[in-house]
Short mmCIF file of C-alpha atoms in Angstrom, two decimals:
data_model
loop_
_atom_site.label_atom_id
_atom_site.label_comp_id
_atom_site.label_asym_id
_atom_site.label_seq_id
_atom_site.Cartn_x
_atom_site.Cartn_y
_atom_site.Cartn_z
CA MET A 1095 123.72 -91.61 4.28
CA ILE A 1096 126.71 -90.32 5.16
CA ARG A 1097 128.31 -90.00 8.35
CA HIS A 1098 131.34 -87.79 8.42
CA ILE A 1099 132.90 -88.04 11.58
CA VAL A 1100 135.42 -85.44 13.23
CA LEU A 1101 138.01 -85.72 16.08
CA LEU A 1102 139.58 -83.28 17.99
CA ALA A 1103 143.23 -83.51 19.38
CA LEU A 1104 142.72 -79.96 20.58
CA ARG A 1105 146.20 -78.18 21.96
CA ASP A 1106 146.44 -77.79 25.37
CA ASP A 1107 146.59 -74.13 24.93
CA HIS A 1108 143.58 -74.06 22.05
CA ASP A 1109 141.25 -71.20 22.25
CA ALA A 1110 137.96 -72.15 23.52
CA ALA A 1111 136.74 -69.46 22.59
CA GLU A 1112 137.81 -70.17 18.92
CA LEU A 1113 136.95 -73.12 19.47
CA VAL A 1114 132.54 -71.85 19.78
CA GLN A 1115 132.76 -70.11 16.53
CA ILE A 1116 134.07 -72.74 14.83
CA ILE A 1117 131.58 -75.11 15.67
CA ASP A 1118 129.13 -72.98 15.57
CA GLN A 1119 130.05 -72.02 12.24
CA LEU A 1120 130.55 -75.38 10.64
CA GLY A 1121 126.84 -76.28 11.80
CA ALA A 1122 124.81 -73.50 10.09
CA LEU A 1123 126.37 -75.24 7.02
CA VAL A 1124 123.46 -77.45 7.15
CA ASP A 1125 121.15 -74.37 6.10
CA HIS A 1126 123.36 -73.67 3.34
CA LEU A 1127 124.26 -76.59 1.54
CA PRO A 1128 122.44 -79.02 0.19
CA GLY A 1129 121.66 -82.90 1.43
CA PHE A 1130 124.28 -81.30 4.48
CA THR A 1131 121.10 -83.01 7.10
CA SER A 1132 122.12 -82.55 11.06
CA PHE A 1133 125.31 -81.89 13.02
CA GLU A 1134 126.08 -82.05 16.10
CA HIS A 1135 129.35 -82.27 18.33
CA GLY A 1136 130.55 -82.49 21.89
CA PRO A 1137 133.37 -83.14 25.25
CA ASN A 1138 134.46 -86.79 24.16
CA ARG A 1139 133.87 -88.68 27.33
CA ASP A 1140 135.51 -91.42 26.90
CA PHE A 1141 134.29 -93.48 28.43
CA GLU A 1142 136.71 -97.12 27.52
CA ASN A 1143 139.53 -94.98 27.75
CA LYS A 1144 140.61 -95.52 24.23
CA SER A 1145 140.16 -92.38 22.40
CA ALA A 1146 141.67 -88.60 24.88
CA GLN A 1147 143.33 -88.02 22.97
CA TYR A 1148 140.51 -86.74 21.49
CA PRO A 1149 138.68 -84.60 23.78
CA TYR A 1150 136.31 -83.09 21.64
CA GLY A 1151 134.28 -84.05 18.06
CA PHE A 1152 131.48 -83.52 16.20
CA ILE A 1153 129.31 -85.01 13.12
CA GLY A 1154 127.28 -84.40 10.17
CA THR A 1155 124.95 -86.22 8.13
CA PHE A 1156 124.86 -86.20 4.73
CA ALA A 1157 122.50 -87.94 2.82
CA ASP A 1158 125.15 -89.42 0.07
CA ALA A 1159 128.69 -88.51 -0.92
CA ASP A 1160 128.16 -86.21 -3.36
CA ALA A 1161 126.04 -84.02 -0.85
CA LEU A 1162 129.09 -85.00 1.51
CA ASN A 1163 131.77 -83.41 -1.38
CA THR A 1164 129.84 -80.22 -1.95
CA TYR A 1165 130.85 -79.64 1.58
CA ALA A 1166 134.40 -80.33 1.83
CA ASN A 1167 134.80 -78.37 -1.24
CA ASP A 1168 132.74 -75.66 -0.21
CA ALA A 1169 135.09 -72.12 1.40
CA GLN A 1170 133.36 -71.67 4.25
CA HIS A 1171 134.40 -75.36 5.22
CA SER A 1172 138.17 -75.53 3.83
CA ALA A 1173 138.10 -71.72 5.81
CA LEU A 1174 136.26 -72.86 9.17
CA GLY A 1175 139.19 -76.08 8.52
CA ALA A 1176 141.43 -74.10 8.74
CA ARG A 1177 140.94 -72.49 11.08
CA LEU A 1178 140.67 -76.11 13.12
CA VAL A 1179 144.04 -77.16 11.76
CA ALA A 1180 145.86 -73.92 14.40
CA LEU A 1181 143.72 -75.42 17.09
CA CYS A 1182 144.80 -79.09 16.91
CA GLN A 1183 148.17 -80.85 18.26
CA GLY A 1184 150.62 -80.94 14.87
CA GLY A 1185 147.85 -79.59 13.09
CA ALA A 1186 146.03 -82.01 10.30
CA GLU A 1187 147.56 -84.25 12.11
CA GLY A 1188 145.73 -84.01 15.25
CA ILE A 1189 142.89 -84.78 13.22
CA MET A 1190 141.04 -87.46 12.66
CA VAL A 1191 138.25 -88.34 10.20
CA ILE A 1192 135.89 -90.68 9.69
CA ASP A 1193 133.33 -91.38 7.63
CA LEU A 1194 130.58 -94.41 7.38
CA ASP A 1195 128.03 -95.56 4.58
CA MET A 1196 125.11 -95.89 6.47
CA GLY A 1197 123.30 -97.20 3.60
CA ALA A 1198 120.01 -96.28 2.51
#
């Protein structure tokens, strides 16, 4: 199982309604892509004061690396990702991605 963690350094002037649309559409991919098993998202509360530059994030859970690769190469995911890039400080530099291998 792979946990795909994405943290967003949103621009101060980002469109909150646009963010909601993108997140909703990313979550809907669970129903369309094999091996994409869950999607969770929310604001970063940063209780340890270590990641304030990333006020929002999401986690996608994938059955395996092949399922994550299918997601990464999906046309709809790519289009949504481009929209996210536009909302982040420094474009793609404002998005941190961590893929944790959780084992079988």
